[in-house]
Amino acid sequence: MKALLIGAKAEAPKWTELDQRPLAPNELRIQIAACGINFPDILIQEGKYQFLPTFPYTPGGEFSGIITELGEEVQGFTIGQRVYGIERWGALSEEIILKADRVFSLADSMRLEEAASMMYNFSTALYALKHKGKMKQGQRILILGAGGGVGSAAVQLAHTHGLKVIAVSRSSPEVLRGYGADEVYTYDSFKDKVKGTPLDLVLDTVGGSSAEEALRCLSPGGRYLVVGFAAGEVPVFPLNLILLKDVSVTGVFWGSFSRKFPYKQEELAREIFQLHASGKIQMPKVKRYAWEEAVSVLSDFKQKRGVAKYLVVVSPRLIAEDQVRSVSKKRIFLSPEEVLASIGMELGESPFIEITQEMIDDFADATLDHQWIHIDEEAARQTPFGSTIAHGFLTLSLSPKFLEEIYEMPFVKSGINYGVDKVRFLAPVKVNDRIKMSARLLEAEPSRNKGLKMRLGVTYFVEGKPICVAELLSVLY
Ligand SMILES: NC(=O)c1ccc[n+]([C@@H]2O[C@H](COP(=O)([O-])OP(=O)(O)OC[C@H]3O[C@@H](n4cnc5c(N)ncnc54)[C@H](OP(=O)(O)O)[C@@H]3O)[C@@H](O)[C@H]2O)c1
């Protein structure tokens, strides 16, 4: 079995071949599909984390995979089951052995790749916001390090819980607005913009010199959530400042919480799965590494900018099979009669498609609609949208692609768009938004020349919010 091994503190990982060992009765063996990289992986490698392994050790804490073997006392799991885990180390390996209480079932709606990119950061962020921050709809939150793994998860979660999100970051404002940030500032500019306005929460993943400035921005009664120190410097607050401002400073140690209370981690995970399944939170921007490239992922992570997450695809086969599994949820109609029998039914939802500026520019060129709000990024930044927006007809034109993901009719040789009724654009689609579609079969009837006429009621969503509705008419032969 191939794995990475770090021989001593701060050493680079090297490839190694490890022998498979037999399972203890309460353990299970997991073939790893993907491994997410997180900041603590670097701290552990450098010997700077609160828990350190005995060297040599295999790095990598966050993973998803498939159970391949069960210890004789293990209950509640099956071979072939999709699972995820969040450990301190051991996952940059083709397989991992864990006690059953350290392994978590994965919801059907989440792909293996998504689990290895989301569960660590979203669990940390949700624990911070919900358990420690007691977030409430309508509050204003400032997030330091909003473009990082935990920070970008916190932006999405706070936004979806109805908070106003002020992101502080070196990353691109468009990307952060795509995650749901209402205001985006740099570390140099946020103090002047935010001080004197109401601020209920600060979530700090960075530490360093911005920390005291952020604390000074908090309103009386506010909470400062200490999550991490990505800048490398642990800030020191004067206690009289905390007293005079009448605020509280709260430590967030999710790793310890999830180990002490695995059932509470399951509750957090359930909420994350639900938010994900309804499209309210999404996998962040990910940089993927092939398994063969994994030796450089830790050193590259230290230079990471503008991408929330690094992910190593340990088994491309498992990831591909998982993709097919999620796609094969497509509705398949084998005959016109099956279609006629499904009138009034929901046909399902497509995966998300991200709307990039390149797509908008290409659509503007193809349709000769070069209105500035679509293509002039600088001018669009000054508008209430804060970025360019897609043409409404671009959303509509993605319909055939979405429908191809929702259902399949192998008996159809060609389809013709017959028309579109009752189109309403309900909200703008900003650049970098991710859109998906749901479809319901409203009407179907035989048409001339052995064709089939269909009317579909479709809704397009950005993050669970409807942005367009329409009725699509087509004739199939
Ligand atoms: N308390 C817990 O339970 C818990 C759990 C997980 C992680 N953590 C800690 O939280 C912190 C963030 O973790 P993460 O996984 O989100 O890391 P990450 O993905 O590397 O994000 C850290 C972010 O901090 C910002 N940053 C600002 N100045 C920086 C500097 N000088 N060097 C590096 N980053 C800088 C960057 O965001 P911008 O580009 O937006 O500025 C960066 O993306 C780490 O200290 C980690 O140990 C704590």
Coordinates of C-alpha atoms and ligand atoms in Angstrom, one line a residue:
M1 CA 0.0 0.0 0.0
K2 CA 1.4 3.4 -1.0
A3 CA 1.5 6.3 1.4
L4 CA 3.4 9.5 2.2
L5 CA 5.7 9.5 5.2
I6 CA 7.3 12.4 7.0
G7 CA 10.5 11.2 8.8
A8 CA 11.2 14.1 11.2
K9 CA 9.9 17.6 12.2
A10 CA 9.7 20.0 9.2
E11 CA 10.9 17.3 6.8
A12 CA 9.3 17.0 3.3
P13 CA 7.1 13.9 2.8
K14 CA 8.4 10.9 0.8
W15 CA 6.7 8.0 -0.8
T16 CA 6.7 4.7 1.0
E17 CA 5.2 1.2 0.7
L18 CA 3.5 0.1 3.9
D19 CA 2.3 -3.4 4.7
Q20 CA -1.3 -4.0 5.4
R21 CA -2.0 -5.0 9.0
P22 CA -4.9 -7.1 10.2
L23 CA -7.9 -5.3 11.8
A24 CA -8.6 -5.3 15.6
P25 CA -12.2 -6.3 16.3
N26 CA -13.5 -2.7 16.6
E27 CA -11.7 -1.3 13.6
L28 CA -12.5 -0.9 9.9
R29 CA -10.4 -0.5 6.8
I30 CA -11.2 2.3 4.4
Q31 CA -9.9 2.8 0.9
I32 CA -9.3 6.5 0.6
A33 CA -10.9 8.4 -2.3
A34 CA -9.7 11.9 -1.6
C35 CA -7.8 13.8 1.1
G36 CA -8.4 17.4 1.9
I37 CA -5.5 19.6 3.1
N38 CA -5.9 21.9 6.0
F39 CA -3.8 24.4 7.9
P40 CA -3.3 22.1 10.9
D41 CA -1.6 19.6 8.5
I42 CA 1.2 22.2 8.1
L43 CA 1.4 23.0 11.8
I44 CA 1.7 19.3 12.6
Q45 CA 4.4 18.8 9.9
E46 CA 6.3 21.7 11.4
G47 CA 5.9 20.5 15.0
K48 CA 3.9 23.5 16.0
Y49 CA 0.5 22.0 16.7
Q50 CA -1.0 21.2 20.1
F51 CA -0.9 17.4 19.3
L52 CA 2.1 15.9 17.6
P53 CA 2.6 12.4 16.1
T54 CA 5.5 10.1 16.7
F55 CA 7.8 10.4 13.7
P56 CA 7.8 9.0 11.1
Y57 CA 4.1 9.6 10.4
T58 CA 1.7 9.8 7.4
P59 CA 0.2 13.4 7.1
G60 CA -3.4 14.2 6.0
G61 CA -6.4 14.5 8.4
E62 CA -9.6 14.9 6.3
F63 CA -10.7 12.2 3.9
S64 CA -13.5 10.4 2.3
G65 CA -13.6 6.8 1.0
I66 CA -15.2 3.4 0.9
I67 CA -15.2 0.7 3.6
T68 CA -13.3 -2.4 2.4
E69 CA -13.2 -4.5 5.5
L70 CA -15.0 -4.6 8.9
G71 CA -13.5 -5.8 12.2
E72 CA -15.6 -8.7 13.7
E73 CA -17.2 -6.5 16.4
V74 CA -18.1 -3.5 14.2
Q75 CA -21.8 -2.8 13.8
G76 CA -23.7 -0.3 11.8
F77 CA -21.4 -0.2 8.8
T78 CA -21.3 -2.2 5.6
I79 CA -18.6 -3.0 3.1
G80 CA -18.7 -0.6 0.2
Q81 CA -20.3 2.1 2.3
R82 CA -19.3 5.7 1.6
V83 CA -17.8 7.4 4.6
Y84 CA -15.7 10.4 5.7
G85 CA -13.3 11.0 8.6
I86 CA -11.5 13.9 10.2
E87 CA -8.4 12.7 12.0
R88 CA -5.1 14.4 13.0
W89 CA -3.0 12.5 10.4
G90 CA -2.8 9.2 8.4
A91 CA -5.0 10.0 5.3
L92 CA -2.4 10.7 2.6
S93 CA -2.4 7.0 2.1
E94 CA -4.2 4.5 -0.1
E95 CA -6.0 3.2 2.9
I96 CA -6.6 4.0 6.6
I97 CA -7.6 1.8 9.5
L98 CA -9.7 3.5 12.2
K99 CA -11.9 2.6 15.2
A100 CA -15.5 2.5 14.2
D101 CA -16.4 5.5 16.4
R102 CA -14.0 7.7 14.4
V103 CA -15.7 7.0 11.1
F104 CA -18.8 8.9 9.9
S105 CA -21.4 8.0 7.3
L106 CA -21.8 10.2 4.3
A107 CA -25.1 11.5 3.1
D108 CA -26.2 10.2 -0.3
S109 CA -26.5 13.8 -1.6
M110 CA -22.8 14.6 -1.0
R111 CA -20.1 13.3 -3.3
L112 CA -16.8 11.8 -2.0
E113 CA -14.9 14.7 -3.4
E114 CA -17.2 17.2 -1.7
A115 CA -16.9 15.5 1.6
A116 CA -13.1 15.6 1.6
S117 CA -13.2 19.3 0.7
M118 CA -16.0 20.5 3.0
M119 CA -16.5 18.5 6.2
Y120 CA -13.5 19.8 8.2
N121 CA -13.9 23.5 7.4
F122 CA -17.7 23.6 7.5
S123 CA -17.9 21.7 10.8
T124 CA -15.3 24.1 12.3
A125 CA -17.2 27.2 11.0
L126 CA -20.6 25.9 12.0
Y127 CA -19.4 25.0 15.5
A128 CA -17.9 28.5 15.8
L129 CA -20.9 30.4 14.5
K130 CA -23.7 28.3 16.1
H131 CA -22.3 26.9 19.4
K132 CA -19.8 29.6 20.3
G133 CA -21.1 32.7 18.5
K134 CA -24.9 32.0 19.0
M135 CA -25.4 33.6 15.6
K136 CA -28.8 35.1 14.8
Q137 CA -30.5 36.3 11.6
G138 CA -29.9 40.0 10.9
Q139 CA -26.6 40.2 12.9
R140 CA -23.5 41.6 11.3
I141 CA -20.3 39.5 11.3
L142 CA -16.8 40.4 10.3
I143 CA -14.7 37.4 9.1
L144 CA -10.9 37.7 9.0
G145 CA -9.3 35.3 6.5
A146 CA -12.6 35.0 4.5
G147 CA -10.9 33.5 1.5
G148 CA -9.3 30.6 3.4
G149 CA -10.8 27.2 4.1
V150 CA -12.5 27.9 7.4
G151 CA -13.2 31.6 6.5
S152 CA -14.9 30.9 3.2
A153 CA -17.1 28.2 4.9
A154 CA -18.0 30.7 7.6
V155 CA -19.0 33.3 4.9
Q156 CA -21.3 30.8 3.2
L157 CA -22.8 29.6 6.5
A158 CA -23.3 33.1 8.0
H159 CA -24.9 34.3 4.7
T160 CA -27.3 31.4 4.5
H161 CA -28.3 31.9 8.2
G162 CA -29.3 35.5 7.3
L163 CA -26.4 37.4 8.7
K164 CA -24.8 40.4 7.0
V165 CA -21.2 39.3 6.1
I166 CA -18.2 41.6 6.1
A167 CA -15.3 39.7 4.6
V168 CA -11.7 40.7 5.2
S169 CA -9.4 39.0 2.8
R170 CA -6.5 39.2 0.3
S171 CA -8.7 37.1 -2.1
S172 CA -10.7 38.4 -5.0
P173 CA -13.9 40.3 -3.9
E174 CA -15.9 38.5 -6.7
V175 CA -15.1 35.1 -5.3
L176 CA -16.1 36.2 -1.8
R177 CA -19.3 37.8 -3.0
G178 CA -20.0 34.5 -4.8
Y179 CA -19.8 32.8 -1.3
G180 CA -22.3 35.4 0.0
A181 CA -20.2 38.3 1.4
D182 CA -22.1 41.6 1.5
E183 CA -19.0 43.8 1.9
V184 CA -15.3 42.9 1.2
Y185 CA -12.3 44.8 2.5
T186 CA -8.6 44.3 2.8
Y187 CA -6.7 44.0 6.1
D188 CA -5.6 47.6 5.7
S189 CA -9.0 49.1 4.9
F190 CA -11.6 47.3 7.1
K191 CA -11.1 49.3 10.3
D192 CA -12.1 52.6 8.8
K193 CA -15.0 51.1 7.0
V194 CA -16.5 49.1 9.8
K195 CA -15.7 51.1 13.0
G196 CA -18.7 53.0 14.3
T197 CA -21.2 50.7 12.5
P198 CA -23.0 47.9 14.4
L199 CA -21.0 44.7 14.6
D200 CA -22.1 41.6 16.6
L201 CA -19.5 39.0 15.8
V202 CA -15.9 38.7 14.7
L203 CA -14.7 35.3 13.4
D204 CA -10.9 35.4 13.3
T205 CA -8.9 32.7 11.5
V206 CA -5.8 34.9 11.0
G207 CA -4.7 36.5 14.3
G208 CA -1.7 38.9 14.0
S209 CA -2.1 42.6 13.9
S210 CA -5.6 42.7 12.5
A211 CA -7.0 41.1 15.6
E212 CA -7.1 44.1 18.0
E213 CA -8.4 46.3 15.2
A214 CA -11.3 43.9 14.7
L215 CA -11.9 43.6 18.4
R216 CA -12.2 47.5 18.6
C217 CA -14.9 47.4 15.9
L218 CA -17.2 45.1 18.0
S219 CA -20.4 46.7 19.4
P220 CA -21.1 46.3 23.1
G221 CA -22.3 42.7 23.9
G222 CA -20.5 41.5 20.8
R223 CA -18.5 38.2 20.6
Y224 CA -15.0 37.7 19.3
L225 CA -14.5 34.1 18.1
V226 CA -10.8 33.0 18.2
V227 CA -10.5 30.2 15.5
G228 CA -6.9 30.3 14.4
F229 CA -3.6 32.2 13.7
A230 CA -2.9 31.7 10.0
A231 CA -0.7 34.8 10.0
G232 CA 1.6 33.0 12.5
E233 CA 1.3 35.6 15.3
V234 CA -0.8 35.0 18.3
P235 CA -2.4 38.4 19.2
V236 CA -2.5 39.7 22.8
F237 CA -5.6 41.7 23.9
P238 CA -5.5 44.3 26.8
L239 CA -8.1 43.0 29.3
N240 CA -9.3 46.6 30.0
L241 CA -10.3 46.8 26.3
I242 CA -12.5 43.8 26.7
L243 CA -14.0 45.2 29.9
L244 CA -14.6 48.8 28.5
K245 CA -16.1 47.5 25.2
D246 CA -18.3 45.1 27.2
V247 CA -17.5 42.3 24.7
S248 CA -16.6 38.6 25.1
V249 CA -13.7 36.7 23.6
T250 CA -14.4 33.0 23.0
G251 CA -12.1 30.2 22.1
V252 CA -13.2 27.8 19.4
F253 CA -11.6 24.3 19.5
W254 CA -13.7 22.2 17.2
G255 CA -11.2 19.3 17.1
S256 CA -11.5 18.7 20.8
F257 CA -15.4 19.2 20.7
S258 CA -15.8 16.7 17.9
R259 CA -13.6 14.1 19.7
K260 CA -15.4 14.6 23.0
F261 CA -18.9 14.7 21.6
P262 CA -19.0 12.6 18.3
Y263 CA -22.8 12.6 18.4
K264 CA -22.8 16.4 18.4
Q265 CA -20.4 16.3 15.4
E266 CA -23.1 14.1 13.7
E267 CA -25.6 16.8 14.4
L268 CA -23.4 19.4 12.8
A269 CA -22.8 17.1 9.9
R270 CA -26.6 16.5 9.4
E271 CA -27.1 20.3 9.2
I272 CA -24.2 20.6 6.7
F273 CA -25.6 17.8 4.5
Q274 CA -29.1 19.4 4.5
L275 CA -27.7 22.8 3.6
H276 CA -25.6 21.2 0.9
A277 CA -28.4 19.1 -0.5
S278 CA -30.6 22.2 -0.8
G279 CA -27.9 24.1 -2.6
K280 CA -27.5 26.7 0.2
I281 CA -23.8 25.8 0.7
Q282 CA -21.4 24.6 -1.9
M283 CA -17.9 23.0 -2.3
P284 CA -15.5 26.0 -2.4
K285 CA -13.0 26.7 -5.1
V286 CA -10.7 23.7 -5.0
K287 CA -7.2 23.0 -6.4
R288 CA -6.9 19.3 -7.2
Y289 CA -3.7 17.2 -7.0
A290 CA -3.3 13.8 -8.6
W291 CA -2.1 11.1 -6.2
E292 CA 1.3 11.1 -8.0
E293 CA 1.7 14.9 -7.2
A294 CA 0.8 14.6 -3.5
V295 CA 4.4 15.0 -2.3
S296 CA 4.3 18.7 -3.1
V297 CA 0.8 19.5 -1.8
L298 CA 1.9 20.5 1.8
S299 CA 4.7 22.9 0.6
D300 CA 2.4 24.4 -2.1
F301 CA -0.4 24.9 0.5
K302 CA 1.9 27.3 2.4
Q303 CA 1.9 29.6 -0.7
K304 CA -1.9 29.2 -1.3
R305 CA -3.7 32.3 -2.4
G306 CA -7.2 32.8 -3.7
V307 CA -8.2 29.2 -3.6
A308 CA -10.0 28.0 -0.4
K309 CA -9.1 24.4 -0.6
Y310 CA -6.4 21.9 -1.8
L311 CA -7.5 18.4 -2.4
V312 CA -5.5 15.2 -3.3
V313 CA -7.4 12.7 -5.4
V314 CA -6.0 9.5 -4.0
S315 CA -8.2 7.1 -6.0
P316 CA -9.4 8.6 -9.3
R317 CA -11.3 5.4 -9.9
L318 CA -13.4 5.8 -6.7
I319 CA -14.0 9.5 -7.5
A320 CA -15.1 8.7 -11.1
E321 CA -17.4 5.9 -9.9
D322 CA -18.9 8.2 -7.3
Q323 CA -19.5 10.8 -10.0
V324 CA -21.4 8.2 -12.1
R325 CA -23.4 7.2 -9.0
S326 CA -24.5 10.8 -8.4
V327 CA -25.2 11.4 -12.1
S328 CA -27.1 8.2 -12.5
K329 CA -29.7 9.6 -10.1
K330 CA -30.9 11.0 -13.5
R331 CA -34.5 10.0 -14.3
I332 CA -34.4 7.5 -17.2
F333 CA -37.5 7.2 -19.4
L334 CA -37.4 4.1 -21.6
S335 CA -40.5 4.8 -23.7
P336 CA -43.0 7.6 -24.6
E337 CA -45.6 5.7 -22.4
E338 CA -43.3 6.1 -19.4
V339 CA -43.2 9.8 -20.0
L340 CA -47.0 10.0 -20.3
A341 CA -47.3 8.2 -17.1
S342 CA -45.2 10.7 -15.3
I343 CA -47.2 13.9 -15.9
G344 CA -47.3 16.1 -12.8
M345 CA -44.1 14.6 -11.3
E346 CA -40.9 16.2 -10.2
L347 CA -38.1 15.0 -12.5
G348 CA -35.3 16.1 -10.3
E349 CA -32.5 18.7 -10.0
S350 CA -29.3 19.3 -12.1
P351 CA -25.8 19.7 -10.6
F352 CA -24.6 23.3 -10.3
I353 CA -22.9 25.2 -13.2
E354 CA -20.7 28.1 -12.3
I355 CA -21.2 31.3 -14.4
T356 CA -17.8 32.7 -15.2
Q357 CA -16.9 36.0 -16.7
E358 CA -15.6 34.1 -19.8
M359 CA -19.0 32.6 -20.3
I360 CA -20.7 36.0 -20.0
D361 CA -18.3 37.6 -22.4
D362 CA -18.7 34.7 -24.9
F363 CA -22.5 35.0 -24.7
A364 CA -22.3 38.8 -25.2
D365 CA -20.2 38.2 -28.3
A366 CA -22.5 35.6 -29.7
T367 CA -25.7 37.6 -29.1
L368 CA -24.2 41.1 -29.8
D369 CA -25.5 42.2 -26.4
H370 CA -22.5 44.1 -24.9
Q371 CA -24.3 46.1 -22.3
W372 CA -21.7 47.3 -19.8
I373 CA -23.4 45.6 -16.7
H374 CA -22.4 42.3 -18.2
I375 CA -18.9 42.9 -19.4
D376 CA -17.4 46.0 -17.8
E377 CA -16.1 44.5 -14.5
E378 CA -14.8 47.9 -13.2
A379 CA -18.0 49.8 -13.8
A380 CA -20.1 46.9 -12.5
R381 CA -18.2 47.0 -9.2
Q382 CA -19.7 50.4 -8.5
T383 CA -23.3 49.2 -8.8
P384 CA -25.4 47.7 -6.0
F385 CA -24.6 44.2 -7.4
G386 CA -20.9 44.8 -6.8
S387 CA -19.9 42.8 -9.9
T388 CA -21.0 42.0 -13.4
I389 CA -24.2 40.1 -13.9
A390 CA -25.1 37.4 -16.4
H391 CA -27.6 38.0 -19.2
G392 CA -31.0 36.6 -18.2
F393 CA -31.1 34.8 -21.5
L394 CA -27.7 33.1 -20.7
T395 CA -29.5 31.4 -17.8
L396 CA -32.3 30.4 -20.1
S397 CA -29.9 29.1 -22.7
L398 CA -28.4 26.7 -20.3
S399 CA -31.7 24.9 -20.1
P400 CA -30.8 22.0 -22.6
K401 CA -27.6 21.4 -20.6
F402 CA -29.5 21.3 -17.3
L403 CA -32.2 19.0 -18.7
E404 CA -29.5 16.6 -20.1
E405 CA -28.4 16.3 -16.4
I406 CA -31.9 15.8 -15.1
Y407 CA -33.3 13.1 -17.4
E408 CA -32.5 10.8 -20.2
M409 CA -34.8 9.4 -23.0
P410 CA -32.7 6.9 -25.0
F411 CA -35.6 6.4 -27.4
V412 CA -35.4 10.1 -28.6
K413 CA -33.3 10.7 -31.7
S414 CA -33.8 14.5 -31.8
G415 CA -35.6 17.2 -29.8
I416 CA -36.8 20.6 -30.9
N417 CA -37.4 23.7 -28.7
Y418 CA -41.0 24.6 -29.4
G419 CA -41.2 27.6 -27.2
V420 CA -40.9 29.1 -23.7
D421 CA -43.9 30.4 -21.7
K422 CA -44.2 32.4 -18.5
V423 CA -40.5 33.4 -18.2
R424 CA -39.7 35.5 -15.2
F425 CA -36.2 36.6 -14.1
L426 CA -36.6 36.9 -10.3
A427 CA -33.1 37.9 -9.2
P428 CA -29.8 38.7 -10.9
V429 CA -27.1 36.1 -11.5
K430 CA -23.7 37.6 -10.5
V431 CA -20.5 36.4 -12.0
N432 CA -19.1 33.3 -10.2
D433 CA -22.6 32.4 -9.0
R434 CA -23.5 28.7 -9.3
I435 CA -26.8 27.9 -10.9
K436 CA -28.8 24.7 -10.9
M437 CA -32.3 23.8 -12.3
S438 CA -35.2 21.7 -11.0
A439 CA -37.8 20.4 -13.5
R440 CA -41.4 19.1 -13.2
L441 CA -43.3 17.5 -16.1
L442 CA -46.4 19.6 -16.5
E443 CA -47.9 18.2 -19.7
A444 CA -47.1 15.5 -22.3
E445 CA -49.0 14.4 -25.3
P446 CA -48.4 12.6 -28.6
S447 CA -47.8 15.0 -31.5
R448 CA -47.6 14.6 -35.3
N449 CA -45.2 12.2 -37.0
K450 CA -45.0 10.0 -33.9
G451 CA -43.5 12.8 -31.8
L452 CA -44.0 13.6 -28.2
K453 CA -44.9 17.2 -27.1
M454 CA -43.8 18.1 -23.5
R455 CA -44.2 21.1 -21.2
L456 CA -41.8 21.4 -18.3
G457 CA -42.1 23.7 -15.4
V458 CA -38.6 24.7 -14.5
T459 CA -37.0 26.8 -11.7
Y460 CA -33.4 28.0 -11.8
F461 CA -31.6 28.5 -8.4
V462 CA -28.6 30.3 -7.1
E463 CA -27.7 28.8 -3.6
G464 CA -31.3 27.6 -3.0
K465 CA -32.8 31.0 -4.0
P466 CA -35.0 30.9 -7.2
I467 CA -33.7 33.3 -9.8
C468 CA -35.8 32.4 -12.8
V469 CA -38.9 30.4 -13.6
A470 CA -40.2 29.3 -16.9
E471 CA -42.3 26.7 -18.8
L472 CA -40.3 25.0 -21.6
L473 CA -42.0 23.4 -24.5
S474 CA -40.3 20.8 -26.7
V475 CA -41.2 18.2 -29.3
L476 CA -39.2 15.0 -29.3
Y477 CA -38.9 12.5 -32.1
Ligands
LIG1 N1 -10.1 26.3 16.1 C1 -10.3 25.2 15.4 O1 -11.0 24.3 15.8 C2 -9.7 25.2 14.0 C3 -10.1 24.3 13.1 C4 -9.5 24.3 11.8 C5 -8.5 25.3 11.6 N2 -8.1 26.2 12.6 C6 -7.1 27.2 12.4 O2 -7.7 28.2 11.6 C7 -6.7 28.9 10.8 C8 -7.2 28.9 9.4 O3 -7.3 27.5 8.9 P1 -7.6 27.2 7.4 O4 -7.6 25.8 7.2 O5 -8.8 28.0 7.0 O6 -6.4 27.8 6.7 P2 -6.2 28.4 5.2 O7 -7.2 27.8 4.3 O8 -4.8 28.5 4.9 O9 -6.8 29.9 5.4 C9 -6.1 30.9 6.1 C10 -6.4 32.2 5.5 O10 -5.9 33.2 6.4 C11 -5.6 34.4 5.6 N3 -4.3 35.0 5.9 C12 -4.1 36.2 6.2 N4 -2.8 36.5 6.4 C13 -2.2 35.3 6.2 C14 -0.8 34.9 6.3 N5 0.2 35.8 6.6 N6 -0.5 33.7 6.0 C15 -1.5 32.7 5.7 N7 -2.8 33.1 5.6 C16 -3.1 34.3 5.9 C17 -5.7 33.9 4.1 O11 -7.1 34.3 3.7 P3 -7.3 35.6 2.8 O12 -6.7 35.3 1.5 O13 -8.8 35.6 2.8 O14 -6.7 36.7 3.5 C18 -5.7 32.4 4.2 O15 -6.4 31.8 3.1 C19 -5.4 28.1 11.1 O16 -4.7 28.8 12.1 C20 -5.9 26.8 11.6 O17 -4.9 26.2 12.4 C21 -8.7 26.1 13.8

